[in-house]
Amino acid sequence: MKAIQVSSFCHALTVHTLIYPFASVSISPHVDPKTLCPYCDTPLPSTPSPLLLKILAALKKKSQRDPRPSNPLGLRAPLATFIAACQRHRFESQILPEAERKGWPKAIEWNRVGARIMKMKGMLQALIEDPSDNTSGTESKGKDPDDWEVVYASNKAKRGGSQKRGKAGSIFWTEIMEEVRQKGLRAVSGVRGQFANFEKAQPGYYGEIGSVIIHQTLYNMFPLDEMDPAPILPLTANEFVQRVLVPEVALHLIMEDKKLSGDVGVKKALKILRDSSAYGVAMFPEDGGE
Ligand SMILES: [Zn+2]
């Protein structure tokens, strides 16, 4: 989870550059002061996230009343105390409209996500067990690929799937193997690889909360120490989960959300996954919400 904290920090730095000038004019008679930030007096988002409401409520306890011409409901607190709240509402005013335009959810039924992932077990199992071209080849000789194809094809048929199957059909596996070929395994694996590829391990608009649920559910379904290392070489079980299974699950959740299917659907969902990752981290941070 260290990488997640690093990203949140980087994100905070980005938001930091959006710092605002303090409003100094009197409030317009058409503006309800309740719709203004009590600290910087600029408009709050029309639908503040649960996290923002929580931050503002906690902050209020540390603040003093400070009615002023620009905001009769103004509050006063040290800058260091309220800056995070202002960064947050700025973010929600600017990024949320984009999210709305693009149809990224502002609320997710978290208590259903685990069960939705468990329904992907057959597909994920097949993805793990599929003997890949990228292994040294000797380990998987004992398996009969035709058997596997039958099982996987029937799973796939239920889901209205795509042409390619198994690892060859996983964009994430294909990408990481291409990276290994180009840059070598060390650039992709280990701490350095994890850091460099942090963005790619994000589950799109499911954000950090989604990431936690996806990880937990995957580890329950496929305990790392029980995963056959041969078909996932040269990755470790943990790397395979991070770089292939997590984004694969997220991709399928997004396909379900958006009712996408087939190869075209995969492409659309992949674009959403990548475009909405920064939004997901900010909208559904691990320590926020509930
Ligand atoms: Zn503010």
mmCIF file of C-alpha atoms and ligand atoms in Angstrom:
data_model
loop_
_atom_site.group_PDB
_atom_site.id
_atom_site.type_symbol
_atom_site.label_atom_id
_atom_site.label_comp_id
_atom_site.label_asym_id
_atom_site.label_seq_id
_atom_site.Cartn_x
_atom_site.Cartn_y
_atom_site.Cartn_z
ATOM 1 C CA MET A 1 0.000 0.000 0.000
ATOM 2 C CA LYS A 2 3.059 2.215 0.154
ATOM 3 C CA ALA A 3 2.785 3.130 -3.513
ATOM 4 C CA ILE A 4 -0.766 4.339 -2.963
ATOM 5 C CA GLN A 5 0.376 6.780 -0.313
ATOM 6 C CA VAL A 6 3.094 8.054 -2.627
ATOM 7 C CA SER A 7 0.553 8.642 -5.362
ATOM 8 C CA SER A 8 -1.829 10.469 -3.045
ATOM 9 C CA PHE A 9 1.053 12.654 -2.056
ATOM 10 C CA CYS A 10 1.953 13.384 -5.674
ATOM 11 C CA HIS A 11 -1.675 14.097 -6.335
ATOM 12 C CA ALA A 12 -1.810 16.527 -3.421
ATOM 13 C CA LEU A 13 1.139 18.358 -4.942
ATOM 14 C CA THR A 14 -0.686 18.666 -8.251
ATOM 15 C CA VAL A 15 -3.773 20.018 -6.568
ATOM 16 C CA HIS A 16 -1.590 22.370 -4.588
ATOM 17 C CA THR A 17 -0.773 24.282 -7.741
ATOM 18 C CA LEU A 18 -4.464 25.204 -8.046
ATOM 19 C CA ILE A 19 -4.302 27.487 -5.048
ATOM 20 C CA TYR A 20 -6.787 30.239 -5.249
ATOM 21 C CA PRO A 21 -6.826 33.959 -4.591
ATOM 22 C CA PHE A 22 -8.922 34.791 -1.555
ATOM 23 C CA ALA A 23 -12.250 36.328 -2.441
ATOM 24 C CA SER A 24 -12.444 39.795 -0.985
ATOM 25 C CA VAL A 25 -15.588 41.298 -2.459
ATOM 26 C CA SER A 26 -18.978 41.270 -0.795
ATOM 27 C CA ILE A 27 -21.197 38.296 -1.376
ATOM 28 C CA SER A 28 -23.716 38.695 -4.194
ATOM 29 C CA PRO A 29 -27.327 38.886 -2.962
ATOM 30 C CA HIS A 30 -28.138 35.951 -5.259
ATOM 31 C CA VAL A 31 -25.681 33.628 -3.566
ATOM 32 C CA ASP A 32 -26.688 31.441 -0.638
ATOM 33 C CA PRO A 33 -23.719 31.597 1.763
ATOM 34 C CA LYS A 34 -24.346 27.933 2.601
ATOM 35 C CA THR A 35 -23.084 27.091 -0.890
ATOM 36 C CA LEU A 36 -19.724 28.761 -0.230
ATOM 37 C CA CYS A 37 -16.617 27.317 1.321
ATOM 38 C CA PRO A 38 -16.528 28.766 4.855
ATOM 39 C CA TYR A 39 -12.752 29.268 4.519
ATOM 40 C CA CYS A 40 -11.996 30.649 1.032
ATOM 41 C CA ASP A 41 -15.560 31.833 0.207
ATOM 42 C CA THR A 42 -15.554 30.314 -3.275
ATOM 43 C CA PRO A 43 -18.441 28.025 -4.328
ATOM 44 C CA LEU A 44 -18.508 24.481 -2.987
ATOM 45 C CA PRO A 45 -19.375 21.677 -5.427
ATOM 46 C CA SER A 46 -23.127 21.187 -5.776
ATOM 47 C CA THR A 47 -22.822 17.550 -4.671
ATOM 48 C CA PRO A 48 -19.901 17.341 -2.243
ATOM 49 C CA SER A 49 -18.445 13.864 -1.776
ATOM 50 C CA PRO A 50 -18.843 12.079 1.581
ATOM 51 C CA LEU A 51 -15.121 12.654 2.116
ATOM 52 C CA LEU A 52 -15.389 16.415 1.638
ATOM 53 C CA LEU A 53 -18.369 16.624 3.996
ATOM 54 C CA LYS A 54 -16.408 14.627 6.559
ATOM 55 C CA ILE A 55 -13.348 16.892 6.201
ATOM 56 C CA LEU A 56 -15.483 20.033 6.538
ATOM 57 C CA ALA A 57 -17.339 18.675 9.580
ATOM 58 C CA ALA A 58 -14.083 17.779 11.332
ATOM 59 C CA LEU A 59 -12.584 21.135 10.426
ATOM 60 C CA LYS A 60 -15.554 23.070 11.768
ATOM 61 C CA LYS A 61 -14.768 21.844 15.272
ATOM 62 C CA LYS A 62 -11.314 23.424 15.036
ATOM 63 C CA SER A 63 -12.595 26.731 13.613
ATOM 64 C CA GLN A 64 -14.026 29.968 14.925
ATOM 65 C CA ARG A 65 -16.912 31.968 13.485
ATOM 66 C CA ASP A 66 -15.701 34.778 11.282
ATOM 67 C CA PRO A 67 -18.629 36.530 9.504
ATOM 68 C CA ARG A 68 -17.295 38.772 6.723
ATOM 69 C CA PRO A 69 -18.730 40.722 3.751
ATOM 70 C CA SER A 70 -17.738 37.988 1.322
ATOM 71 C CA ASN A 71 -19.290 35.259 3.490
ATOM 72 C CA PRO A 72 -21.611 35.820 6.471
ATOM 73 C CA LEU A 73 -21.120 32.154 7.412
ATOM 74 C CA GLY A 74 -17.340 32.401 7.163
ATOM 75 C CA LEU A 75 -15.101 30.470 9.531
ATOM 76 C CA ARG A 76 -11.539 31.069 10.593
ATOM 77 C CA ALA A 77 -8.813 28.497 11.068
ATOM 78 C CA PRO A 78 -5.051 28.341 10.454
ATOM 79 C CA LEU A 79 -4.205 27.947 6.759
ATOM 80 C CA ALA A 80 -2.425 24.669 7.382
ATOM 81 C CA THR A 81 -5.641 23.306 8.890
ATOM 82 C CA PHE A 82 -8.059 24.158 6.089
ATOM 83 C CA ILE A 83 -5.832 23.991 2.996
ATOM 84 C CA ALA A 84 -6.629 20.303 2.440
ATOM 85 C CA ALA A 85 -10.357 21.020 2.480
ATOM 86 C CA CYS A 86 -9.946 23.801 -0.082
ATOM 87 C CA GLN A 87 -7.781 21.613 -2.313
ATOM 88 C CA ARG A 88 -10.410 18.948 -2.028
ATOM 89 C CA HIS A 89 -13.391 21.126 -2.965
ATOM 90 C CA ARG A 90 -11.408 22.654 -5.822
ATOM 91 C CA PHE A 91 -10.693 19.185 -7.067
ATOM 92 C CA GLU A 92 -14.317 18.209 -6.821
ATOM 93 C CA SER A 93 -15.463 21.349 -8.635
ATOM 94 C CA GLN A 94 -13.026 20.837 -11.480
ATOM 95 C CA ILE A 95 -12.675 17.091 -11.883
ATOM 96 C CA LEU A 96 -16.181 16.053 -10.908
ATOM 97 C CA PRO A 97 -17.870 17.853 -13.783
ATOM 98 C CA GLU A 98 -15.487 15.996 -16.101
ATOM 99 C CA ALA A 99 -16.343 12.734 -14.356
ATOM 100 C CA GLU A 100 -20.047 13.479 -14.782
ATOM 101 C CA ARG A 101 -19.598 14.297 -18.433
ATOM 102 C CA LYS A 102 -17.767 11.047 -18.979
ATOM 103 C CA GLY A 103 -20.186 8.996 -16.881
ATOM 104 C CA TRP A 104 -17.723 7.982 -14.151
ATOM 105 C CA PRO A 105 -19.625 7.088 -10.973
ATOM 106 C CA LYS A 106 -19.632 9.323 -7.903
ATOM 107 C CA ALA A 107 -20.916 6.515 -5.736
ATOM 108 C CA ILE A 108 -20.204 2.794 -5.949
ATOM 109 C CA GLU A 109 -22.069 -0.012 -4.193
ATOM 110 C CA TRP A 110 -18.970 -1.217 -2.376
ATOM 111 C CA ASN A 111 -20.768 -4.022 -0.544
ATOM 112 C CA ARG A 112 -21.573 -5.658 -3.902
ATOM 113 C CA VAL A 113 -18.111 -5.412 -5.436
ATOM 114 C CA GLY A 114 -16.651 -8.473 -3.663
ATOM 115 C CA ALA A 115 -19.464 -10.732 -4.914
ATOM 116 C CA ARG A 116 -19.151 -9.336 -8.433
ATOM 117 C CA ILE A 117 -15.441 -10.179 -8.419
ATOM 118 C CA MET A 118 -16.077 -13.698 -7.130
ATOM 119 C CA LYS A 119 -18.224 -14.350 -10.192
ATOM 120 C CA MET A 120 -15.088 -13.775 -12.290
ATOM 121 C CA LYS A 121 -13.304 -16.672 -10.613
ATOM 122 C CA GLY A 122 -13.480 -19.019 -13.609
ATOM 123 C CA MET A 123 -12.151 -16.395 -15.987
ATOM 124 C CA LEU A 124 -9.359 -15.393 -13.608
ATOM 125 C CA GLN A 125 -8.430 -18.990 -12.824
ATOM 126 C CA ALA A 126 -8.102 -19.663 -16.532
ATOM 127 C CA LEU A 127 -5.964 -16.570 -16.909
ATOM 128 C CA ILE A 128 -3.642 -17.758 -14.124
ATOM 129 C CA GLU A 129 -3.397 -21.328 -15.354
ATOM 130 C CA ASP A 130 -3.104 -20.630 -19.067
ATOM 131 C CA PRO A 131 0.383 -21.842 -20.055
ATOM 132 C CA SER A 132 1.988 -18.798 -21.553
ATOM 133 C CA ASP A 133 4.411 -18.488 -24.471
ATOM 134 C CA ASN A 134 6.537 -16.302 -22.278
ATOM 135 C CA THR A 135 7.541 -19.034 -19.858
ATOM 136 C CA SER A 136 10.563 -21.149 -20.652
ATOM 137 C CA GLY A 137 7.995 -23.659 -21.877
ATOM 138 C CA THR A 138 9.221 -26.751 -20.089
ATOM 139 C CA GLU A 139 7.011 -26.304 -17.036
ATOM 140 C CA SER A 140 3.717 -26.428 -18.839
ATOM 141 C CA LYS A 141 4.332 -29.444 -21.036
ATOM 142 C CA GLY A 142 2.332 -31.713 -18.744
ATOM 143 C CA LYS A 143 -0.896 -29.830 -19.363
ATOM 144 C CA ASP A 144 -3.266 -30.476 -22.188
ATOM 145 C CA PRO A 145 -4.157 -27.105 -23.643
ATOM 146 C CA ASP A 146 -7.264 -28.498 -25.346
ATOM 147 C CA ASP A 147 -8.821 -29.405 -22.003
ATOM 148 C CA TRP A 148 -8.260 -25.938 -20.780
ATOM 149 C CA GLU A 149 -9.621 -24.344 -23.934
ATOM 150 C CA VAL A 150 -12.905 -26.199 -23.509
ATOM 151 C CA VAL A 151 -13.338 -25.089 -19.914
ATOM 152 C CA TYR A 152 -12.364 -21.543 -20.655
ATOM 153 C CA ALA A 153 -14.441 -21.273 -23.804
ATOM 154 C CA SER A 154 -17.555 -22.294 -21.905
ATOM 155 C CA ASN A 155 -16.836 -19.712 -19.225
ATOM 156 C CA LYS A 156 -16.211 -17.149 -21.884
ATOM 157 C CA ALA A 157 -19.377 -17.957 -23.778
ATOM 158 C CA LYS A 158 -21.463 -17.131 -20.704
ATOM 159 C CA ARG A 159 -19.803 -13.744 -20.555
ATOM 160 C CA GLY A 160 -20.153 -12.982 -24.259
ATOM 161 C CA GLY A 161 -16.427 -12.719 -24.598
ATOM 162 C CA SER A 162 -13.776 -11.944 -27.154
ATOM 163 C CA GLN A 163 -11.734 -13.866 -29.709
ATOM 164 C CA LYS A 164 -8.455 -14.288 -27.886
ATOM 165 C CA ARG A 165 -8.331 -16.186 -24.638
ATOM 166 C CA GLY A 166 -6.127 -16.686 -21.633
ATOM 167 C CA LYS A 167 -2.913 -14.730 -21.318
ATOM 168 C CA ALA A 168 -2.815 -13.895 -25.023
ATOM 169 C CA GLY A 169 -6.209 -12.255 -24.577
ATOM 170 C CA SER A 170 -5.106 -10.200 -21.585
ATOM 171 C CA ILE A 171 -3.967 -6.753 -22.610
ATOM 172 C CA PHE A 172 -2.223 -6.378 -19.229
ATOM 173 C CA TRP A 173 -0.222 -9.565 -19.542
ATOM 174 C CA THR A 174 0.677 -8.732 -23.144
ATOM 175 C CA GLU A 175 1.816 -5.230 -22.137
ATOM 176 C CA ILE A 176 3.952 -6.327 -19.243
ATOM 177 C CA MET A 177 5.609 -9.058 -21.341
ATOM 178 C CA GLU A 178 6.366 -6.477 -24.029
ATOM 179 C CA GLU A 179 7.925 -4.285 -21.347
ATOM 180 C CA VAL A 180 10.024 -7.177 -20.067
ATOM 181 C CA ARG A 181 11.246 -7.801 -23.618
ATOM 182 C CA GLN A 182 12.154 -4.137 -24.114
ATOM 183 C CA LYS A 183 13.514 -3.077 -20.741
ATOM 184 C CA GLY A 184 14.336 -6.321 -19.009
ATOM 185 C CA LEU A 185 12.702 -7.944 -16.044
ATOM 186 C CA ARG A 186 14.367 -5.717 -13.455
ATOM 187 C CA ALA A 187 12.680 -2.586 -14.805
ATOM 188 C CA VAL A 188 9.287 -4.224 -14.453
ATOM 189 C CA SER A 189 9.522 -6.204 -11.225
ATOM 190 C CA GLY A 190 10.622 -5.377 -7.713
ATOM 191 C CA VAL A 191 10.164 -2.110 -5.854
ATOM 192 C CA ARG A 192 11.449 0.020 -8.703
ATOM 193 C CA GLY A 193 9.097 -1.562 -11.216
ATOM 194 C CA GLN A 194 6.171 -1.244 -8.835
ATOM 195 C CA PHE A 195 6.822 2.449 -8.399
ATOM 196 C CA ALA A 196 7.336 3.165 -12.099
ATOM 197 C CA ASN A 197 4.205 1.235 -12.997
ATOM 198 C CA PHE A 198 2.012 2.469 -10.198
ATOM 199 C CA GLU A 199 -0.500 4.096 -12.540
ATOM 200 C CA LYS A 200 -0.953 0.876 -14.464
ATOM 201 C CA ALA A 201 -1.952 -1.042 -11.331
ATOM 202 C CA GLN A 202 -4.817 1.353 -10.602
ATOM 203 C CA PRO A 203 -8.379 0.067 -10.981
ATOM 204 C CA GLY A 204 -9.696 3.174 -12.796
ATOM 205 C CA TYR A 205 -12.577 4.996 -11.137
ATOM 206 C CA TYR A 206 -12.795 2.265 -8.490
ATOM 207 C CA GLY A 207 -9.936 4.106 -6.845
ATOM 208 C CA GLU A 208 -8.141 3.113 -3.673
ATOM 209 C CA ILE A 209 -11.206 1.653 -1.971
ATOM 210 C CA GLY A 210 -11.767 -0.483 -5.061
ATOM 211 C CA SER A 211 -8.111 -1.456 -5.049
ATOM 212 C CA VAL A 212 -8.364 -2.684 -1.453
ATOM 213 C CA ILE A 213 -11.531 -4.708 -2.155
ATOM 214 C CA ILE A 214 -10.101 -6.185 -5.357
ATOM 215 C CA HIS A 215 -6.853 -7.180 -3.607
ATOM 216 C CA GLN A 216 -8.645 -8.735 -0.632
ATOM 217 C CA THR A 217 -11.051 -10.666 -2.832
ATOM 218 C CA LEU A 218 -8.258 -11.899 -5.114
ATOM 219 C CA TYR A 219 -6.093 -13.015 -2.185
ATOM 220 C CA ASN A 220 -9.080 -14.889 -0.724
ATOM 221 C CA MET A 221 -9.817 -16.630 -4.029
ATOM 222 C CA PHE A 222 -6.182 -17.237 -4.997
ATOM 223 C CA PRO A 223 -3.863 -17.365 -1.971
ATOM 224 C CA LEU A 224 -0.409 -16.304 -3.189
ATOM 225 C CA ASP A 225 1.386 -19.315 -1.735
ATOM 226 C CA GLU A 226 -0.976 -21.678 -3.542
ATOM 227 C CA MET A 227 -0.533 -20.113 -6.959
ATOM 228 C CA ASP A 228 1.383 -22.333 -9.409
ATOM 229 C CA PRO A 229 4.474 -20.243 -10.262
ATOM 230 C CA ALA A 230 5.141 -21.918 -13.646
ATOM 231 C CA PRO A 231 2.406 -20.433 -15.846
ATOM 232 C CA ILE A 232 2.930 -16.891 -14.546
ATOM 233 C CA LEU A 233 6.707 -16.759 -15.040
ATOM 234 C CA PRO A 234 8.665 -14.550 -15.167
ATOM 235 C CA LEU A 235 6.423 -12.673 -12.722
ATOM 236 C CA THR A 236 6.068 -13.569 -9.069
ATOM 237 C CA ALA A 237 2.597 -14.405 -7.780
ATOM 238 C CA ASN A 238 2.375 -10.984 -6.153
ATOM 239 C CA GLU A 239 3.445 -9.166 -9.332
ATOM 240 C CA PHE A 240 0.955 -11.171 -11.360
ATOM 241 C CA VAL A 241 -1.839 -10.130 -9.011
ATOM 242 C CA GLN A 242 -0.792 -6.458 -9.063
ATOM 243 C CA ARG A 243 -0.087 -6.043 -12.727
ATOM 244 C CA VAL A 244 -2.469 -8.504 -14.396
ATOM 245 C CA LEU A 245 -5.308 -9.665 -12.130
ATOM 246 C CA VAL A 246 -6.116 -6.339 -10.448
ATOM 247 C CA PRO A 247 -6.444 -4.346 -13.689
ATOM 248 C CA GLU A 248 -8.174 -7.305 -15.353
ATOM 249 C CA VAL A 249 -10.812 -7.351 -12.589
ATOM 250 C CA ALA A 250 -11.194 -3.572 -12.813
ATOM 251 C CA LEU A 251 -11.578 -3.798 -16.596
ATOM 252 C CA HIS A 252 -14.373 -6.337 -16.229
ATOM 253 C CA LEU A 253 -16.109 -4.348 -13.483
ATOM 254 C CA ILE A 254 -16.077 -1.333 -15.781
ATOM 255 C CA MET A 255 -17.352 -3.446 -18.693
ATOM 256 C CA GLU A 256 -20.226 -4.602 -16.475
ATOM 257 C CA ASP A 257 -20.964 -1.056 -15.308
ATOM 258 C CA LYS A 258 -21.020 0.244 -18.851
ATOM 259 C CA LYS A 259 -22.615 -2.877 -20.362
ATOM 260 C CA LEU A 260 -19.681 -3.331 -22.730
ATOM 261 C CA SER A 261 -18.725 -6.617 -24.354
ATOM 262 C CA GLY A 262 -16.502 -8.103 -27.022
ATOM 263 C CA ASP A 263 -13.194 -6.723 -28.266
ATOM 264 C CA VAL A 264 -14.593 -3.261 -28.911
ATOM 265 C CA GLY A 265 -15.985 -3.227 -25.372
ATOM 266 C CA VAL A 266 -12.595 -4.198 -23.962
ATOM 267 C CA LYS A 267 -10.974 -1.292 -25.795
ATOM 268 C CA LYS A 268 -13.570 1.189 -24.551
ATOM 269 C CA ALA A 269 -13.300 -0.090 -20.983
ATOM 270 C CA LEU A 270 -9.505 0.078 -21.119
ATOM 271 C CA LYS A 271 -9.654 3.739 -22.087
ATOM 272 C CA ILE A 272 -12.048 4.455 -19.221
ATOM 273 C CA LEU A 273 -9.807 2.493 -16.850
ATOM 274 C CA ARG A 274 -6.749 4.560 -17.766
ATOM 275 C CA ASP A 275 -8.487 7.943 -18.035
ATOM 276 C CA SER A 276 -10.308 7.645 -14.720
ATOM 277 C CA SER A 277 -7.496 6.351 -12.502
ATOM 278 C CA ALA A 278 -6.464 9.743 -11.105
ATOM 279 C CA TYR A 279 -10.126 10.519 -10.467
ATOM 280 C CA GLY A 280 -10.595 7.191 -8.681
ATOM 281 C CA VAL A 281 -7.653 7.793 -6.343
ATOM 282 C CA ALA A 282 -8.943 11.246 -5.410
ATOM 283 C CA MET A 283 -12.635 10.363 -5.251
ATOM 284 C CA PHE A 284 -12.374 7.077 -3.359
ATOM 285 C CA PRO A 285 -9.233 7.258 -1.218
ATOM 286 C CA GLU A 286 -8.539 4.419 1.142
ATOM 287 C CA ASP A 287 -9.062 6.477 4.293
ATOM 288 C CA GLY A 288 -12.110 8.385 3.049
ATOM 289 C CA GLY A 289 -15.816 7.909 2.671
ATOM 290 C CA GLU A 290 -17.647 5.731 5.138
HETATM 291 ZN ZN ZN B 1 -12.215 26.624 0.301
#
